[in-house]
Amino acid sequence: QVSLVESGGGSVQTGESLRLSCAASGHTYSSKCVGWFRQAPGKEREGVASILTGRGSTYYADSVKGRFTISQDNANNTVYLDMTTLRPDDTAMYYCAAASDCSGGYCYILCQGAPGNDVFQKNFGVWGQGTQVTVSS
């Protein structure tokens, strides 16, 4: 079983940057897709970005394209989310999650679809505890 721990959240001003980290431990080889999700008060949780760990392919929600970058450091079992040009509507609790119960083409489908379609969230079986990001104007 994989366990995930997020870090790097904080309070910043509009236009500033943050780097979130998602450190994995346990059976990390089983995580086929890792995603970053966020939930703002009173809103549904939404996918922000994901990475297909085998290929390193990355996918983004339209709202963060060009501003956020997801990456992985395989040596340290860590997935990062670099967030630039932050805006007040980026304020949320950010979670990372891992999907391991998928195979072949379905891993690609759910990883590609997760940032933007909440139907795929159920495929992410392991979640971290979250890290708060607050952006003030």
PDB file of C-alpha atoms in Angstrom:
ATOM      1  CA  GLN A   1       0.000   0.000   0.000  1.00  0.00           C
ATOM      2  CA  VAL A   2       1.158   3.511  -0.857  1.00  0.00           C
ATOM      3  CA  SER A   3       0.857   6.425   1.520  1.00  0.00           C
ATOM      4  CA  LEU A   4       1.092  10.056   0.405  1.00  0.00           C
ATOM      5  CA  VAL A   5       2.092  13.203   2.287  1.00  0.00           C
ATOM      6  CA  GLU A   6       1.662  16.676   0.807  1.00  0.00           C
ATOM      7  CA  SER A   7       3.649  19.730   1.791  1.00  0.00           C
ATOM      8  CA  GLY A   8       4.482  23.196   0.514  1.00  0.00           C
ATOM      9  CA  GLY A   9       1.207  25.016   0.918  1.00  0.00           C
ATOM     10  CA  GLY A  10       1.018  28.499   2.343  1.00  0.00           C
ATOM     11  CA  SER A  11      -0.334  32.013   2.024  1.00  0.00           C
ATOM     12  CA  VAL A  12       0.862  34.129  -0.887  1.00  0.00           C
ATOM     13  CA  GLN A  13      -0.101  37.247  -2.814  1.00  0.00           C
ATOM     14  CA  THR A  14      -1.619  37.301  -6.300  1.00  0.00           C
ATOM     15  CA  GLY A  15       1.011  36.628  -8.926  1.00  0.00           C
ATOM     16  CA  GLU A  16       3.371  34.734  -6.637  1.00  0.00           C
ATOM     17  CA  SER A  17       4.426  31.096  -6.872  1.00  0.00           C
ATOM     18  CA  LEU A  18       4.407  27.973  -4.730  1.00  0.00           C
ATOM     19  CA  ARG A  19       5.738  24.453  -5.096  1.00  0.00           C
ATOM     20  CA  LEU A  20       3.712  21.630  -3.628  1.00  0.00           C
ATOM     21  CA  SER A  21       5.302  18.254  -2.947  1.00  0.00           C
ATOM     22  CA  CYS A  22       3.675  14.839  -2.711  1.00  0.00           C
ATOM     23  CA  ALA A  23       6.002  12.328  -1.075  1.00  0.00           C
ATOM     24  CA  ALA A  24       5.097   8.669  -1.499  1.00  0.00           C
ATOM     25  CA  SER A  25       6.122   5.751   0.654  1.00  0.00           C
ATOM     26  CA  GLY A  26       5.301   2.074   0.602  1.00  0.00           C
ATOM     27  CA  HIS A  27       4.665   0.211  -2.650  1.00  0.00           C
ATOM     28  CA  THR A  28       5.347   3.247  -4.788  1.00  0.00           C
ATOM     29  CA  TYR A  29       5.897   1.191  -7.949  1.00  0.00           C
ATOM     30  CA  SER A  30       2.175   0.437  -8.009  1.00  0.00           C
ATOM     31  CA  SER A  31       1.115   4.052  -8.573  1.00  0.00           C
ATOM     32  CA  LYS A  32       0.359   4.352 -12.267  1.00  0.00           C
ATOM     33  CA  CYS A  33      -1.163   7.798 -12.243  1.00  0.00           C
ATOM     34  CA  VAL A  34      -0.682  10.534  -9.655  1.00  0.00           C
ATOM     35  CA  GLY A  35      -2.935  13.531  -9.616  1.00  0.00           C
ATOM     36  CA  TRP A  36      -3.284  16.827  -7.830  1.00  0.00           C
ATOM     37  CA  PHE A  37      -6.795  17.848  -6.833  1.00  0.00           C
ATOM     38  CA  ARG A  38      -8.163  20.851  -4.992  1.00  0.00           C
ATOM     39  CA  GLN A  39     -11.266  21.738  -3.068  1.00  0.00           C
ATOM     40  CA  ALA A  40     -12.303  25.265  -2.237  1.00  0.00           C
ATOM     41  CA  PRO A  41     -14.858  25.990   0.509  1.00  0.00           C
ATOM     42  CA  GLY A  42     -18.356  25.278  -0.715  1.00  0.00           C
ATOM     43  CA  LYS A  43     -17.160  23.772  -3.988  1.00  0.00           C
ATOM     44  CA  GLU A  44     -16.719  20.295  -5.386  1.00  0.00           C
ATOM     45  CA  ARG A  45     -13.268  18.771  -5.460  1.00  0.00           C
ATOM     46  CA  GLU A  46     -11.710  19.167  -8.890  1.00  0.00           C
ATOM     47  CA  GLY A  47      -8.738  17.696 -10.683  1.00  0.00           C
ATOM     48  CA  VAL A  48      -5.922  20.118 -11.381  1.00  0.00           C
ATOM     49  CA  ALA A  49      -3.117  18.104 -12.962  1.00  0.00           C
ATOM     50  CA  SER A  50      -1.998  14.515 -13.349  1.00  0.00           C
ATOM     51  CA  ILE A  51       1.007  12.532 -14.470  1.00  0.00           C
ATOM     52  CA  LEU A  52       1.174   9.061 -15.990  1.00  0.00           C
ATOM     53  CA  THR A  53       4.120   7.824 -13.978  1.00  0.00           C
ATOM     54  CA  GLY A  54       5.449   5.294 -16.444  1.00  0.00           C
ATOM     55  CA  ARG A  55       5.635   7.627 -19.438  1.00  0.00           C
ATOM     56  CA  GLY A  56       5.832  10.929 -17.616  1.00  0.00           C
ATOM     57  CA  SER A  57       2.918  12.263 -19.667  1.00  0.00           C
ATOM     58  CA  THR A  58       1.196  15.206 -18.024  1.00  0.00           C
ATOM     59  CA  TYR A  59      -2.328  16.574 -18.171  1.00  0.00           C
ATOM     60  CA  TYR A  60      -3.895  19.799 -16.898  1.00  0.00           C
ATOM     61  CA  ALA A  61      -7.225  21.405 -16.232  1.00  0.00           C
ATOM     62  CA  ASP A  62      -7.901  24.356 -18.525  1.00  0.00           C
ATOM     63  CA  SER A  63      -7.941  26.722 -15.552  1.00  0.00           C
ATOM     64  CA  VAL A  64      -4.277  26.036 -14.755  1.00  0.00           C
ATOM     65  CA  LYS A  65      -2.714  25.365 -18.152  1.00  0.00           C
ATOM     66  CA  GLY A  66       0.334  27.504 -18.670  1.00  0.00           C
ATOM     67  CA  ARG A  67       0.552  28.353 -14.958  1.00  0.00           C
ATOM     68  CA  PHE A  68       0.958  24.997 -13.181  1.00  0.00           C
ATOM     69  CA  THR A  69       3.456  22.240 -13.924  1.00  0.00           C
ATOM     70  CA  ILE A  70       3.346  18.701 -12.559  1.00  0.00           C
ATOM     71  CA  SER A  71       6.556  16.699 -12.461  1.00  0.00           C
ATOM     72  CA  GLN A  72       8.022  13.641 -10.792  1.00  0.00           C
ATOM     73  CA  ASP A  73      11.300  12.747  -9.127  1.00  0.00           C
ATOM     74  CA  ASN A  74      11.456   8.976  -9.298  1.00  0.00           C
ATOM     75  CA  ALA A  75      14.592   8.742  -7.188  1.00  0.00           C
ATOM     76  CA  ASN A  76      12.806  10.405  -4.290  1.00  0.00           C
ATOM     77  CA  ASN A  77       9.294   9.053  -4.962  1.00  0.00           C
ATOM     78  CA  THR A  78       7.955  12.593  -5.075  1.00  0.00           C
ATOM     79  CA  VAL A  79       5.535  14.362  -7.388  1.00  0.00           C
ATOM     80  CA  TYR A  80       5.595  18.141  -7.514  1.00  0.00           C
ATOM     81  CA  LEU A  81       3.116  20.795  -8.512  1.00  0.00           C
ATOM     82  CA  ASP A  82       4.787  24.068  -9.435  1.00  0.00           C
ATOM     83  CA  MET A  83       2.224  26.830  -9.358  1.00  0.00           C
ATOM     84  CA  THR A  84       2.986  30.242 -10.822  1.00  0.00           C
ATOM     85  CA  THR A  85       0.973  33.398 -11.374  1.00  0.00           C
ATOM     86  CA  LEU A  86      -1.340  32.384  -8.554  1.00  0.00           C
ATOM     87  CA  ARG A  87      -4.780  33.974  -8.331  1.00  0.00           C
ATOM     88  CA  PRO A  88      -7.312  34.240  -5.509  1.00  0.00           C
ATOM     89  CA  ASP A  89      -9.471  31.592  -7.208  1.00  0.00           C
ATOM     90  CA  ASP A  90      -6.602  29.121  -6.764  1.00  0.00           C
ATOM     91  CA  THR A  91      -7.263  29.234  -3.029  1.00  0.00           C
ATOM     92  CA  ALA A  92      -8.142  25.720  -1.892  1.00  0.00           C
ATOM     93  CA  MET A  93      -7.009  22.647  -0.038  1.00  0.00           C
ATOM     94  CA  TYR A  94      -4.754  20.739  -2.411  1.00  0.00           C
ATOM     95  CA  TYR A  95      -4.557  16.954  -2.336  1.00  0.00           C
ATOM     96  CA  CYS A  96      -2.435  14.469  -4.188  1.00  0.00           C
ATOM     97  CA  ALA A  97      -3.788  11.036  -4.982  1.00  0.00           C
ATOM     98  CA  ALA A  98      -2.556   7.868  -6.624  1.00  0.00           C
ATOM     99  CA  ALA A  99      -4.303   5.399  -8.897  1.00  0.00           C
ATOM    100  CA  SER A 100      -2.898   1.879  -9.043  1.00  0.00           C
ATOM    101  CA  ASP A 101      -5.895  -0.299  -9.940  1.00  0.00           C
ATOM    102  CA  CYS A 102      -5.851   0.304 -13.644  1.00  0.00           C
ATOM    103  CA  SER A 103      -4.208  -1.402 -16.563  1.00  0.00           C
ATOM    104  CA  GLY A 104      -3.209  -0.640 -20.082  1.00  0.00           C
ATOM    105  CA  GLY A 105      -5.181   1.966 -21.921  1.00  0.00           C
ATOM    106  CA  TYR A 106      -7.536   2.675 -19.040  1.00  0.00           C
ATOM    107  CA  CYS A 107      -4.689   4.135 -16.996  1.00  0.00           C
ATOM    108  CA  TYR A 108      -4.133   6.580 -19.830  1.00  0.00           C
ATOM    109  CA  ILE A 109      -7.854   7.413 -20.065  1.00  0.00           C
ATOM    110  CA  LEU A 110      -8.302   8.105 -16.372  1.00  0.00           C
ATOM    111  CA  CYS A 111      -5.036  10.004 -16.042  1.00  0.00           C
ATOM    112  CA  GLN A 112      -5.836  12.174 -19.033  1.00  0.00           C
ATOM    113  CA  GLY A 113      -9.398  12.727 -17.885  1.00  0.00           C
ATOM    114  CA  ALA A 114      -8.848  13.353 -14.178  1.00  0.00           C
ATOM    115  CA  PRO A 115      -8.014  17.077 -14.513  1.00  0.00           C
ATOM    116  CA  GLY A 116     -11.440  18.192 -15.608  1.00  0.00           C
ATOM    117  CA  ASN A 117     -13.816  15.273 -15.114  1.00  0.00           C
ATOM    118  CA  ASP A 118     -14.628  14.273 -11.557  1.00  0.00           C
ATOM    119  CA  VAL A 119     -15.963  10.888 -12.676  1.00  0.00           C
ATOM    120  CA  PHE A 120     -12.379   9.602 -12.594  1.00  0.00           C
ATOM    121  CA  GLN A 121     -11.718  10.568  -8.982  1.00  0.00           C
ATOM    122  CA  LYS A 122     -13.099   7.259  -7.758  1.00  0.00           C
ATOM    123  CA  ASN A 123     -10.167   5.497  -9.446  1.00  0.00           C
ATOM    124  CA  PHE A 124      -7.679   7.217  -7.154  1.00  0.00           C
ATOM    125  CA  GLY A 125      -7.561   4.889  -4.192  1.00  0.00           C
ATOM    126  CA  VAL A 126      -4.920   6.590  -2.055  1.00  0.00           C
ATOM    127  CA  TRP A 127      -5.132  10.210  -0.926  1.00  0.00           C
ATOM    128  CA  GLY A 128      -2.931  12.468   1.119  1.00  0.00           C
ATOM    129  CA  GLN A 129      -4.154  14.658   3.959  1.00  0.00           C
ATOM    130  CA  GLY A 130      -3.980  17.870   1.938  1.00  0.00           C
ATOM    131  CA  THR A 131      -2.088  21.141   2.107  1.00  0.00           C
ATOM    132  CA  GLN A 132      -3.757  24.563   2.183  1.00  0.00           C
ATOM    133  CA  VAL A 133      -3.020  27.196  -0.443  1.00  0.00           C
ATOM    134  CA  THR A 134      -4.342  30.695   0.149  1.00  0.00           C
ATOM    135  CA  VAL A 135      -3.898  33.464  -2.410  1.00  0.00           C
ATOM    136  CA  SER A 136      -4.816  36.994  -1.419  1.00  0.00           C
ATOM    137  CA  SER A 137      -5.333  39.959  -3.719  1.00  0.00           C
TER     138      SER A 137
END
